[in-house]
Amino acid sequence: MKAADLRARASRRDRVQYFDDFTVGRRFEHHWGRTLTETDNTLLSTLTLAYNPLYFNRDRARAAGHRETVVNPMLLLMTTIGLSVEDLSESGGAFLGLDDLTFHRPVLIGETLTAASTVVAARRSYSRPDMGIVTWDTEGNIGSDLVIAFRRTNLIRTREAR
């Protein structure tokens, strides 16, 4: 099949969520997840000067009782937020903060993280009428184990502002 034929058959699918789409209680199961690799972990730990040997030395991690190198918690946090962007904040708007962050257990190299978020609050912005403020509770899981949880708030465009 030629590229022109494929383009002719294609239809646009807008996946972006706007403020109007976020109702309290709505749950998002974020896409397929991400396996956290040794390269991800070593690179982030080195670039951020996080020189905890558990993050890049398998022998030290095993001596501390882990079966594998431990994932830097900041990589876990950033990856969990990253998994949620397509569903929650891709329409743009300021990141307003993160609260109630809890790391429930260490994550090890090679484990696959999945994430889900639930809308817990949504209101129009008083100062920016074309925007709303949305808050989600987000959980990151390895299989059925909860490994990270937090509450995140963003400024989100309304549908009419796009």
Short mmCIF file of C-alpha atoms in Angstrom, two decimals:
data_model
loop_
_atom_site.label_atom_id
_atom_site.label_comp_id
_atom_site.label_asym_id
_atom_site.label_seq_id
_atom_site.Cartn_x
_atom_site.Cartn_y
_atom_site.Cartn_z
CA MET A 1 0.00 0.00 0.00
CA LYS A 2 1.32 3.44 -0.91
CA ALA A 3 1.83 6.22 1.63
CA ALA A 4 -0.78 8.39 -0.10
CA ASP A 5 -3.35 5.57 0.26
CA LEU A 6 -2.57 5.24 3.96
CA ARG A 7 -2.91 9.00 4.49
CA ALA A 8 -6.25 9.02 2.68
CA ARG A 9 -7.57 6.26 4.97
CA ALA A 10 -6.22 7.77 8.17
CA SER A 11 -8.43 9.65 10.58
CA ARG A 12 -7.27 12.14 13.19
CA ARG A 13 -7.73 11.06 16.78
CA ASP A 14 -7.32 13.80 19.35
CA ARG A 15 -6.00 12.17 22.55
CA VAL A 16 -5.41 15.44 24.36
CA GLN A 17 -7.54 15.96 27.46
CA TYR A 18 -8.78 19.45 28.31
CA PHE A 19 -10.04 20.80 31.62
CA ASP A 20 -13.62 20.02 30.57
CA ASP A 21 -12.71 16.29 30.29
CA PHE A 22 -11.61 15.92 33.92
CA THR A 23 -14.45 14.95 36.21
CA VAL A 24 -13.80 14.00 39.82
CA GLY A 25 -13.49 10.23 40.09
CA ARG A 26 -12.42 9.63 36.49
CA ARG A 27 -9.59 7.09 36.38
CA PHE A 28 -6.85 6.82 33.77
CA GLU A 29 -4.84 3.63 33.25
CA HIS A 30 -1.72 5.03 31.61
CA HIS A 31 -0.36 3.17 28.60
CA TRP A 32 1.74 0.01 28.59
CA GLY A 33 4.38 0.97 31.14
CA ARG A 34 8.17 1.20 31.14
CA THR A 35 10.87 -1.27 32.08
CA LEU A 36 13.52 0.55 34.10
CA THR A 37 16.98 -0.31 32.81
CA GLU A 38 20.48 -0.14 34.23
CA THR A 39 21.37 2.48 31.60
CA ASP A 40 18.46 4.73 32.63
CA ASN A 41 19.43 4.40 36.27
CA THR A 42 23.18 4.91 35.90
CA LEU A 43 22.76 7.88 33.56
CA LEU A 44 20.27 9.72 35.78
CA SER A 45 22.22 8.95 38.95
CA THR A 46 25.50 10.14 37.40
CA LEU A 47 24.00 13.30 35.83
CA THR A 48 22.34 14.29 39.10
CA LEU A 49 25.36 13.37 41.25
CA ALA A 50 23.28 10.83 43.17
CA TYR A 51 26.25 8.69 44.13
CA ASN A 52 24.47 6.18 46.35
CA PRO A 53 26.21 2.88 45.55
CA LEU A 54 22.86 1.04 45.66
CA TYR A 55 21.97 2.83 42.38
CA PHE A 56 24.98 1.66 40.34
CA ASN A 57 26.83 -1.11 42.18
CA ARG A 58 25.15 -4.54 42.09
CA ASP A 59 27.49 -6.02 44.72
CA ARG A 60 26.74 -3.21 47.20
CA ALA A 61 23.00 -3.55 46.52
CA ARG A 62 23.18 -7.30 47.14
CA ALA A 63 25.22 -6.77 50.32
CA ALA A 64 22.42 -4.45 51.49
CA GLY A 65 19.87 -7.23 50.95
CA HIS A 66 18.57 -6.46 47.44
CA ARG A 67 18.64 -9.08 44.69
CA GLU A 68 19.58 -6.46 42.06
CA THR A 69 20.69 -2.83 41.73
CA VAL A 70 18.12 -0.41 43.17
CA VAL A 71 16.45 2.17 40.91
CA ASN A 72 17.11 5.77 41.92
CA PRO A 73 13.81 7.00 43.45
CA MET A 74 13.95 10.18 41.38
CA LEU A 75 14.00 8.07 38.21
CA LEU A 76 10.96 6.23 39.52
CA LEU A 77 9.15 9.52 40.21
CA MET A 78 10.03 11.09 36.85
CA THR A 79 9.08 7.95 34.93
CA THR A 80 5.73 7.70 36.73
CA ILE A 81 4.94 11.33 35.90
CA GLY A 82 6.11 10.76 32.32
CA LEU A 83 3.75 7.80 31.90
CA SER A 84 0.83 10.07 32.85
CA VAL A 85 1.56 13.09 30.62
CA GLU A 86 -0.21 11.83 27.49
CA ASP A 87 -3.46 11.30 29.40
CA LEU A 88 -3.34 14.19 31.85
CA SER A 89 -1.26 17.22 30.98
CA GLU A 90 -0.31 17.09 27.32
CA SER A 91 -2.61 20.01 26.46
CA GLY A 92 -0.16 22.30 28.22
CA GLY A 93 -0.29 24.46 31.29
CA ALA A 94 1.89 25.00 34.31
CA PHE A 95 2.86 22.24 36.71
CA LEU A 96 1.62 23.55 40.07
CA GLY A 97 3.06 21.02 42.46
CA LEU A 98 3.34 17.57 43.89
CA ASP A 99 2.19 16.52 47.37
CA ASP A 100 2.00 13.43 49.56
CA LEU A 101 4.83 11.61 47.77
CA THR A 102 5.40 8.13 49.17
CA PHE A 103 7.87 5.50 47.99
CA HIS A 104 6.39 2.19 49.14
CA ARG A 105 9.26 -0.18 48.32
CA PRO A 106 12.54 -0.18 46.40
CA VAL A 107 12.28 -0.85 42.68
CA LEU A 108 14.98 -2.98 41.09
CA ILE A 109 16.64 -2.83 37.68
CA GLY A 110 14.61 -4.73 35.09
CA GLU A 111 11.21 -4.25 36.75
CA THR A 112 8.38 -2.79 34.66
CA LEU A 113 6.49 0.20 36.03
CA THR A 114 2.85 0.91 35.17
CA ALA A 115 0.81 3.88 36.37
CA ALA A 116 -2.76 5.02 36.89
CA SER A 117 -4.29 8.33 37.99
CA THR A 118 -7.64 9.40 39.40
CA VAL A 119 -9.04 12.94 39.27
CA VAL A 120 -9.57 14.16 42.85
CA ALA A 121 -10.31 17.86 42.22
CA ALA A 122 -11.08 20.15 39.29
CA ARG A 123 -12.05 23.81 39.29
CA ARG A 124 -11.82 26.83 37.02
CA SER A 125 -8.91 29.17 37.60
CA TYR A 126 -10.01 32.47 39.16
CA SER A 127 -7.23 34.45 37.49
CA ARG A 128 -7.13 32.62 34.14
CA PRO A 129 -10.69 31.98 32.90
CA ASP A 130 -9.41 29.96 29.92
CA MET A 131 -7.74 27.49 32.30
CA GLY A 132 -8.69 25.07 35.04
CA ILE A 133 -6.81 23.57 37.95
CA VAL A 134 -6.87 19.77 38.11
CA THR A 135 -5.47 17.50 40.82
CA TRP A 136 -4.86 13.77 40.40
CA ASP A 137 -3.80 10.97 42.70
CA THR A 138 -1.25 8.89 40.81
CA GLU A 139 0.01 5.40 41.65
CA GLY A 140 2.94 3.53 40.17
CA ASN A 141 2.94 -0.25 40.33
CA ILE A 142 5.28 -3.13 39.65
CA GLY A 143 2.81 -5.92 38.86
CA SER A 144 0.26 -5.64 41.66
CA ASP A 145 2.72 -3.99 44.11
CA LEU A 146 2.22 -0.29 44.81
CA VAL A 147 5.70 1.27 44.67
CA ILE A 148 5.01 5.02 44.49
CA ALA A 149 2.04 7.30 45.09
CA PHE A 150 1.60 11.08 44.96
CA ARG A 151 -0.87 13.89 44.32
CA ARG A 152 -0.11 16.21 41.39
CA THR A 153 -1.75 19.49 40.35
CA ASN A 154 -1.59 21.22 36.96
CA LEU A 155 -3.08 24.22 35.23
CA ILE A 156 -4.97 22.80 32.21
CA ARG A 157 -6.41 24.56 29.14
CA THR A 158 -10.15 24.53 28.63
CA ARG A 159 -11.50 23.16 25.38
CA GLU A 160 -12.49 26.63 24.12
CA ALA A 161 -8.94 27.95 24.75
CA ARG A 162 -7.29 25.47 22.37
#
